[in-house]
PDB file of C-alpha atoms in Angstrom:
ATOM      1  CA  GLY A   1     -32.369 -15.256  21.519  1.00 88.00           C
ATOM      2  CA  ILE A   2     -35.884 -16.212  20.628  1.00 93.00           C
ATOM      3  CA  GLN A   3     -38.656 -13.815  21.689  1.00 95.00           C
ATOM      4  CA  VAL A   4     -42.024 -14.995  22.994  1.00 97.00           C
ATOM      5  CA  GLU A   5     -45.004 -12.679  23.295  1.00 97.00           C
ATOM      6  CA  GLN A   6     -48.268 -13.636  24.921  1.00 97.00           C
ATOM      7  CA  SER A   7     -51.573 -11.833  24.733  1.00 97.00           C
ATOM      8  CA  PRO A   8     -53.612 -10.623  26.399  1.00 97.00           C
ATOM      9  CA  PRO A   9     -51.561 -10.029  29.561  1.00 96.00           C
ATOM     10  CA  ASP A  10     -54.704 -10.108  31.693  1.00 97.00           C
ATOM     11  CA  LEU A  11     -58.132 -11.604  31.138  1.00 97.00           C
ATOM     12  CA  ILE A  12     -61.192 -11.576  33.374  1.00 97.00           C
ATOM     13  CA  LEU A  13     -64.109 -13.871  32.564  1.00 96.00           C
ATOM     14  CA  GLN A  14     -67.392 -14.988  33.999  1.00 97.00           C
ATOM     15  CA  GLU A  15     -67.746 -18.682  34.641  1.00 98.00           C
ATOM     16  CA  GLY A  16     -68.960 -20.435  31.508  1.00 97.00           C
ATOM     17  CA  ALA A  17     -67.336 -18.060  29.031  1.00 98.00           C
ATOM     18  CA  ASN A  18     -64.876 -19.094  26.354  1.00 97.00           C
ATOM     19  CA  SER A  19     -61.457 -17.561  25.754  1.00 97.00           C
ATOM     20  CA  THR A  20     -58.482 -17.640  23.405  1.00 98.00           C
ATOM     21  CA  LEU A  21     -54.913 -16.999  24.520  1.00 98.00           C
ATOM     22  CA  ARG A  22     -52.239 -16.249  21.953  1.00 98.00           C
ATOM     23  CA  CYS A  23     -48.493 -16.908  21.823  1.00 98.00           C
ATOM     24  CA  ASN A  24     -46.279 -15.393  19.121  1.00 98.00           C
ATOM     25  CA  PHE A  25     -42.652 -16.385  18.728  1.00 98.00           C
ATOM     26  CA  SER A  26     -39.856 -14.873  16.712  1.00 97.00           C
ATOM     27  CA  ASP A  27     -38.114 -17.917  15.242  1.00 95.00           C
ATOM     28  CA  SER A  28     -38.771 -21.452  14.077  1.00 94.00           C
ATOM     29  CA  VAL A  29     -39.243 -23.798  17.013  1.00 95.00           C
ATOM     30  CA  ASN A  30     -39.201 -27.536  17.513  1.00 94.00           C
ATOM     31  CA  ASN A  31     -40.723 -27.594  20.965  1.00 95.00           C
ATOM     32  CA  LEU A  32     -43.701 -25.596  22.229  1.00 97.00           C
ATOM     33  CA  GLN A  33     -45.495 -26.178  25.493  1.00 97.00           C
ATOM     34  CA  TRP A  34     -48.375 -24.549  27.331  1.00 98.00           C
ATOM     35  CA  PHE A  35     -48.358 -24.478  31.117  1.00 98.00           C
ATOM     36  CA  HIS A  36     -50.850 -23.461  33.756  1.00 98.00           C
ATOM     37  CA  GLN A  37     -49.586 -21.967  37.003  1.00 97.00           C
ATOM     38  CA  ASN A  38     -52.293 -22.287  39.626  1.00 94.00           C
ATOM     39  CA  PRO A  39     -52.785 -19.791  42.467  1.00 91.00           C
ATOM     40  CA  TRP A  40     -50.533 -21.943  44.681  1.00 91.00           C
ATOM     41  CA  GLY A  41     -47.666 -21.572  42.247  1.00 93.00           C
ATOM     42  CA  GLN A  42     -47.663 -25.072  40.779  1.00 95.00           C
ATOM     43  CA  LEU A  43     -46.700 -25.305  37.094  1.00 96.00           C
ATOM     44  CA  ILE A  44     -48.594 -27.972  35.201  1.00 95.00           C
ATOM     45  CA  ASN A  45     -48.005 -28.901  31.596  1.00 96.00           C
ATOM     46  CA  LEU A  46     -51.161 -28.603  29.506  1.00 97.00           C
ATOM     47  CA  PHE A  47     -49.914 -29.369  26.016  1.00 96.00           C
ATOM     48  CA  TYR A  48     -46.788 -30.264  24.120  1.00 96.00           C
ATOM     49  CA  ILE A  49     -47.648 -28.918  20.703  1.00 96.00           C
ATOM     50  CA  PRO A  50     -44.830 -27.882  18.327  1.00 95.00           C
ATOM     51  CA  SER A  51     -47.349 -28.088  15.487  1.00 95.00           C
ATOM     52  CA  GLY A  52     -50.921 -29.104  14.809  1.00 96.00           C
ATOM     53  CA  THR A  53     -53.945 -29.283  17.087  1.00 97.00           C
ATOM     54  CA  LYS A  54     -54.638 -31.143  20.314  1.00 96.00           C
ATOM     55  CA  GLN A  55     -57.602 -31.299  22.637  1.00 97.00           C
ATOM     56  CA  ASN A  56     -57.907 -32.278  26.263  1.00 96.00           C
ATOM     57  CA  GLY A  57     -61.400 -31.875  27.678  1.00 97.00           C
ATOM     58  CA  ARG A  58     -62.390 -28.206  27.676  1.00 97.00           C
ATOM     59  CA  LEU A  59     -58.925 -27.133  26.564  1.00 98.00           C
ATOM     60  CA  SER A  60     -57.481 -27.262  23.111  1.00 98.00           C
ATOM     61  CA  ALA A  61     -54.386 -25.824  21.451  1.00 98.00           C
ATOM     62  CA  THR A  62     -53.284 -25.114  17.920  1.00 98.00           C
ATOM     63  CA  THR A  63     -49.806 -24.239  16.714  1.00 98.00           C
ATOM     64  CA  VAL A  64     -49.202 -22.866  13.235  1.00 97.00           C
ATOM     65  CA  ALA A  65     -45.450 -23.264  13.094  1.00 95.00           C
ATOM     66  CA  THR A  66     -45.031 -21.654   9.667  1.00 95.00           C
ATOM     67  CA  GLU A  67     -46.688 -18.470  10.942  1.00 97.00           C
ATOM     68  CA  ARG A  68     -44.993 -18.620  14.353  1.00 98.00           C
ATOM     69  CA  TYR A  69     -47.952 -18.573  16.669  1.00 98.00           C
ATOM     70  CA  SER A  70     -49.924 -20.829  18.957  1.00 98.00           C
ATOM     71  CA  LEU A  71     -53.408 -20.487  20.426  1.00 98.00           C
ATOM     72  CA  LEU A  72     -54.843 -21.954  23.605  1.00 98.00           C
ATOM     73  CA  TYR A  73     -58.624 -22.247  23.762  1.00 98.00           C
ATOM     74  CA  ILE A  74     -60.505 -22.574  27.008  1.00 98.00           C
ATOM     75  CA  SER A  75     -64.196 -23.377  26.708  1.00 97.00           C
ATOM     76  CA  SER A  76     -66.868 -23.195  29.397  1.00 97.00           C
ATOM     77  CA  SER A  77     -64.364 -21.719  31.840  1.00 97.00           C
ATOM     78  CA  GLN A  78     -64.491 -22.627  35.521  1.00 97.00           C
ATOM     79  CA  THR A  79     -63.114 -20.838  38.566  1.00 96.00           C
ATOM     80  CA  THR A  80     -60.445 -23.523  38.819  1.00 96.00           C
ATOM     81  CA  ASP A  81     -59.079 -22.349  35.455  1.00 97.00           C
ATOM     82  CA  SER A  82     -57.827 -19.178  37.149  1.00 97.00           C
ATOM     83  CA  GLY A  83     -54.101 -18.643  37.230  1.00 97.00           C
ATOM     84  CA  VAL A  84     -51.325 -17.757  34.820  1.00 97.00           C
ATOM     85  CA  TYR A  85     -50.940 -19.461  31.462  1.00 98.00           C
ATOM     86  CA  PHE A  86     -47.446 -19.644  30.010  1.00 97.00           C
ATOM     87  CA  CYS A  87     -46.286 -20.482  26.546  1.00 98.00           C
ATOM     88  CA  ALA A  88     -42.704 -21.765  26.253  1.00 97.00           C
ATOM     89  CA  VAL A  89     -40.661 -22.550  23.151  1.00 97.00           C
ATOM     90  CA  ASP A  90     -37.331 -24.106  22.245  1.00 94.00           C
ATOM     91  CA  LEU A  91     -35.361 -24.324  19.023  1.00 92.00           C
ATOM     92  CA  HIS A  92     -34.437 -27.854  20.080  1.00 89.00           C
ATOM     93  CA  THR A  93     -36.889 -30.736  20.218  1.00 88.00           C
ATOM     94  CA  SER A  94     -35.659 -31.724  23.672  1.00 86.00           C
ATOM     95  CA  GLY A  95     -37.052 -28.628  25.389  1.00 87.00           C
ATOM     96  CA  SER A  96     -33.877 -28.395  27.445  1.00 88.00           C
ATOM     97  CA  ARG A  97     -33.645 -24.639  26.748  1.00 92.00           C
ATOM     98  CA  LEU A  98     -37.235 -23.445  26.900  1.00 94.00           C
ATOM     99  CA  THR A  99     -37.879 -19.707  26.634  1.00 96.00           C
ATOM    100  CA  PHE A 100     -41.040 -18.571  28.387  1.00 96.00           C
ATOM    101  CA  GLY A 101     -43.424 -15.781  27.583  1.00 96.00           C
ATOM    102  CA  GLU A 102     -44.543 -13.432  30.339  1.00 95.00           C
ATOM    103  CA  GLY A 103     -47.847 -15.203  30.676  1.00 96.00           C
ATOM    104  CA  THR A 104     -51.560 -14.420  30.603  1.00 97.00           C
ATOM    105  CA  GLN A 105     -53.176 -13.866  33.998  1.00 97.00           C
ATOM    106  CA  LEU A 106     -56.672 -15.402  33.830  1.00 97.00           C
ATOM    107  CA  THR A 107     -59.316 -14.719  36.455  1.00 97.00           C
ATOM    108  CA  VAL A 108     -62.609 -16.600  36.240  1.00 97.00           C
ATOM    109  CA  ASN A 109     -65.326 -15.168  38.455  1.00 97.00           C
ATOM    110  CA  PRO A 110     -68.276 -17.257  39.706  1.00 95.00           C
TER     111      PRO A 110
ATOM    112  CA  GLU B   1     -45.478 -41.211  42.023  1.00 86.00           C
ATOM    113  CA  ALA B   2     -43.406 -39.543  39.296  1.00 85.00           C
ATOM    114  CA  GLN B   3     -42.209 -36.235  40.606  1.00 94.00           C
ATOM    115  CA  VAL B   4     -39.558 -33.548  40.944  1.00 97.00           C
ATOM    116  CA  THR B   5     -38.799 -32.707  44.565  1.00 98.00           C
ATOM    117  CA  GLN B   6     -37.233 -29.438  45.662  1.00 97.00           C
ATOM    118  CA  ASN B   7     -36.023 -28.441  49.106  1.00 97.00           C
ATOM    119  CA  PRO B   8     -36.353 -26.171  50.923  1.00 97.00           C
ATOM    120  CA  ARG B   9     -39.728 -24.849  49.797  1.00 97.00           C
ATOM    121  CA  TYR B  10     -39.248 -21.590  51.686  1.00 97.00           C
ATOM    122  CA  LEU B  11     -36.058 -19.972  52.918  1.00 96.00           C
ATOM    123  CA  ILE B  12     -35.129 -16.605  54.343  1.00 96.00           C
ATOM    124  CA  THR B  13     -31.417 -15.981  54.529  1.00 95.00           C
ATOM    125  CA  VAL B  14     -28.926 -13.136  54.736  1.00 96.00           C
ATOM    126  CA  THR B  15     -26.528 -11.692  52.199  1.00 97.00           C
ATOM    127  CA  GLY B  16     -23.396 -13.764  51.752  1.00 96.00           C
ATOM    128  CA  LYS B  17     -24.510 -16.936  53.537  1.00 96.00           C
ATOM    129  CA  LYS B  18     -23.997 -19.852  51.146  1.00 97.00           C
ATOM    130  CA  LEU B  19     -27.029 -21.985  50.468  1.00 97.00           C
ATOM    131  CA  THR B  20     -28.033 -24.960  48.354  1.00 98.00           C
ATOM    132  CA  VAL B  21     -31.444 -25.745  46.934  1.00 98.00           C
ATOM    133  CA  THR B  22     -31.739 -29.438  46.219  1.00 98.00           C
ATOM    134  CA  CYS B  23     -33.638 -30.992  43.324  1.00 98.00           C
ATOM    135  CA  SER B  24     -34.303 -34.658  42.793  1.00 98.00           C
ATOM    136  CA  GLN B  25     -36.358 -36.509  40.175  1.00 97.00           C
ATOM    137  CA  ASN B  26     -37.445 -40.151  40.156  1.00 96.00           C
ATOM    138  CA  MET B  27     -38.266 -40.491  36.461  1.00 94.00           C
ATOM    139  CA  ASN B  28     -34.774 -41.293  35.123  1.00 93.00           C
ATOM    140  CA  HIS B  29     -34.885 -38.115  33.031  1.00 94.00           C
ATOM    141  CA  GLU B  30     -31.651 -37.061  31.382  1.00 93.00           C
ATOM    142  CA  TYR B  31     -32.506 -33.349  31.124  1.00 95.00           C
ATOM    143  CA  MET B  32     -32.739 -31.140  34.196  1.00 96.00           C
ATOM    144  CA  SER B  33     -32.862 -27.374  34.539  1.00 97.00           C
ATOM    145  CA  TRP B  34     -33.327 -24.502  36.943  1.00 98.00           C
ATOM    146  CA  TYR B  35     -35.541 -21.462  36.371  1.00 98.00           C
ATOM    147  CA  ARG B  36     -36.248 -18.375  38.380  1.00 98.00           C
ATOM    148  CA  GLN B  37     -39.565 -16.555  38.267  1.00 97.00           C
ATOM    149  CA  ASP B  38     -39.839 -12.847  38.943  1.00 95.00           C
ATOM    150  CA  PRO B  39     -42.916 -10.602  38.597  1.00 89.00           C
ATOM    151  CA  GLY B  40     -43.330  -9.297  35.061  1.00 84.00           C
ATOM    152  CA  LEU B  41     -40.430 -11.376  33.725  1.00 86.00           C
ATOM    153  CA  GLY B  42     -41.912 -14.840  33.360  1.00 88.00           C
ATOM    154  CA  LEU B  43     -39.531 -17.733  33.934  1.00 95.00           C
ATOM    155  CA  ARG B  44     -35.874 -17.429  32.995  1.00 97.00           C
ATOM    156  CA  GLN B  45     -33.463 -20.326  32.762  1.00 97.00           C
ATOM    157  CA  ILE B  46     -30.463 -20.276  35.089  1.00 98.00           C
ATOM    158  CA  TYR B  47     -28.641 -23.518  34.219  1.00 98.00           C
ATOM    159  CA  TYR B  48     -29.461 -26.750  32.480  1.00 97.00           C
ATOM    160  CA  SER B  49     -27.983 -30.224  32.268  1.00 96.00           C
ATOM    161  CA  MET B  50     -28.194 -32.656  29.394  1.00 94.00           C
ATOM    162  CA  ASN B  51     -26.951 -35.601  31.468  1.00 93.00           C
ATOM    163  CA  VAL B  52     -24.563 -36.588  34.259  1.00 95.00           C
ATOM    164  CA  GLU B  53     -21.513 -34.292  34.386  1.00 95.00           C
ATOM    165  CA  VAL B  54     -22.894 -32.183  31.488  1.00 95.00           C
ATOM    166  CA  THR B  55     -24.092 -28.725  32.522  1.00 97.00           C
ATOM    167  CA  ASP B  56     -24.343 -25.396  30.760  1.00 96.00           C
ATOM    168  CA  LYS B  57     -25.394 -21.836  31.403  1.00 97.00           C
ATOM    169  CA  GLY B  58     -28.887 -20.628  30.703  1.00 96.00           C
ATOM    170  CA  ASP B  59     -29.946 -17.015  30.316  1.00 95.00           C
ATOM    171  CA  VAL B  60     -29.254 -15.737  33.861  1.00 97.00           C
ATOM    172  CA  PRO B  61     -26.406 -17.842  35.357  1.00 98.00           C
ATOM    173  CA  GLU B  62     -24.563 -15.094  37.249  1.00 97.00           C
ATOM    174  CA  GLY B  63     -24.276 -15.798  40.965  1.00 97.00           C
ATOM    175  CA  TYR B  64     -25.271 -19.477  40.680  1.00 98.00           C
ATOM    176  CA  LYS B  65     -23.513 -22.817  40.402  1.00 98.00           C
ATOM    177  CA  VAL B  66     -24.827 -26.285  39.685  1.00 98.00           C
ATOM    178  CA  SER B  67     -23.538 -29.822  39.610  1.00 97.00           C
ATOM    179  CA  ARG B  68     -24.830 -33.093  38.154  1.00 97.00           C
ATOM    180  CA  LYS B  69     -22.945 -35.931  39.792  1.00 97.00           C
ATOM    181  CA  GLU B  70     -25.914 -38.292  39.687  1.00 97.00           C
ATOM    182  CA  LYS B  71     -28.705 -38.529  37.147  1.00 96.00           C
ATOM    183  CA  ARG B  72     -31.469 -37.922  39.664  1.00 97.00           C
ATOM    184  CA  ASN B  73     -30.014 -34.865  41.466  1.00 98.00           C
ATOM    185  CA  PHE B  74     -29.337 -31.326  40.259  1.00 98.00           C
ATOM    186  CA  PRO B  75     -28.601 -28.956  43.158  1.00 98.00           C
ATOM    187  CA  LEU B  76     -28.542 -25.182  42.741  1.00 98.00           C
ATOM    188  CA  ILE B  77     -25.827 -23.446  44.752  1.00 98.00           C
ATOM    189  CA  LEU B  78     -25.751 -19.791  45.714  1.00 97.00           C
ATOM    190  CA  GLU B  79     -22.202 -19.224  46.955  1.00 95.00           C
ATOM    191  CA  SER B  80     -22.786 -15.664  48.176  1.00 97.00           C
ATOM    192  CA  PRO B  81     -26.468 -14.768  47.899  1.00 97.00           C
ATOM    193  CA  SER B  82     -27.476 -11.175  47.304  1.00 97.00           C
ATOM    194  CA  PRO B  83     -30.887  -9.475  47.579  1.00 97.00           C
ATOM    195  CA  ASN B  84     -31.340  -9.491  43.786  1.00 96.00           C
ATOM    196  CA  GLN B  85     -31.477 -13.295  43.998  1.00 98.00           C
ATOM    197  CA  THR B  86     -34.709 -13.081  45.965  1.00 98.00           C
ATOM    198  CA  SER B  87     -37.032 -15.033  43.724  1.00 98.00           C
ATOM    199  CA  LEU B  88     -39.169 -18.111  43.187  1.00 98.00           C
ATOM    200  CA  TYR B  89     -37.035 -20.969  41.902  1.00 98.00           C
ATOM    201  CA  PHE B  90     -38.201 -23.981  39.922  1.00 98.00           C
ATOM    202  CA  CYS B  91     -36.402 -27.160  39.033  1.00 98.00           C
ATOM    203  CA  ALA B  92     -37.623 -29.153  36.041  1.00 97.00           C
ATOM    204  CA  SER B  93     -36.795 -32.383  34.246  1.00 96.00           C
ATOM    205  CA  SER B  94     -37.632 -34.054  30.966  1.00 94.00           C
ATOM    206  CA  HIS B  95     -36.577 -36.860  28.675  1.00 91.00           C
ATOM    207  CA  SER B  96     -36.021 -36.864  24.975  1.00 85.00           C
ATOM    208  CA  GLY B  97     -37.548 -39.176  22.437  1.00 82.00           C
ATOM    209  CA  THR B  98     -40.766 -39.744  20.572  1.00 80.00           C
ATOM    210  CA  GLY B  99     -42.858 -41.633  23.101  1.00 80.00           C
ATOM    211  CA  ASP B 100     -45.617 -40.401  25.352  1.00 77.00           C
ATOM    212  CA  GLY B 101     -44.393 -37.597  27.597  1.00 84.00           C
ATOM    213  CA  ALA B 102     -41.146 -37.105  25.694  1.00 86.00           C
ATOM    214  CA  ASN B 103     -39.750 -33.548  25.584  1.00 88.00           C
ATOM    215  CA  VAL B 104     -42.304 -32.337  28.154  1.00 92.00           C
ATOM    216  CA  LEU B 105     -41.110 -30.543  31.283  1.00 94.00           C
ATOM    217  CA  THR B 106     -42.157 -31.703  34.730  1.00 95.00           C
ATOM    218  CA  PHE B 107     -41.675 -28.985  37.345  1.00 97.00           C
ATOM    219  CA  GLY B 108     -41.009 -29.162  41.022  1.00 97.00           C
ATOM    220  CA  ALA B 109     -43.267 -27.275  43.433  1.00 97.00           C
ATOM    221  CA  GLY B 110     -40.927 -24.283  43.644  1.00 97.00           C
ATOM    222  CA  SER B 111     -38.646 -22.804  46.283  1.00 98.00           C
ATOM    223  CA  ARG B 112     -39.298 -19.274  47.489  1.00 97.00           C
ATOM    224  CA  LEU B 113     -36.025 -17.672  48.502  1.00 97.00           C
ATOM    225  CA  THR B 114     -35.663 -14.329  50.267  1.00 97.00           C
ATOM    226  CA  VAL B 115     -32.216 -12.794  50.726  1.00 97.00           C
ATOM    227  CA  LEU B 116     -32.064  -9.955  53.264  1.00 96.00           C
TER     228      LEU B 116
END
């Protein structure tokens, strides 16, 4: 099956810093999503981005499908950004068979 | 409010005692799936369903059953739970298409299961 690798596995920042999280995948995909799992365990979709660039406030994401990677940018980080960030991919557009990476654990200190 | 509801949220049980984790969504989504989350392993898909009466195995289906008799419900059944099924379980749903929100998973709040 498709392999998903996320880096770095852990990241510690001071409030206000910027960061870039990376997701590499082993095959062509038609669905790619970024999720944030907060400290209470809730999984929230951040972006659906099989290709191109999107922005939502302080967060933005870019997927270069031809080179099989995606980047999640967090600017001016806040303590509420803490948690685990997951990248998930699917060969199918529907996303019915998403494969998740192991995640990046982000800690933002005040 | 559009949501995926799982119950129970927390459960401690013993080996061999059958249990069901319910999942219901109110968004008329055709796709539903179950994932388990274990430390260091990310989320792994157990089963998925493309629509009513259409289910298929994910990556780790052993020891689990599912059914999809109605579009809104997708229960996860552990016929004879074992300690290696101790995990955090998530149900998710999505719909296909090209409109806003299409192909994006909405997750339930999770169900933490401990099998002694």
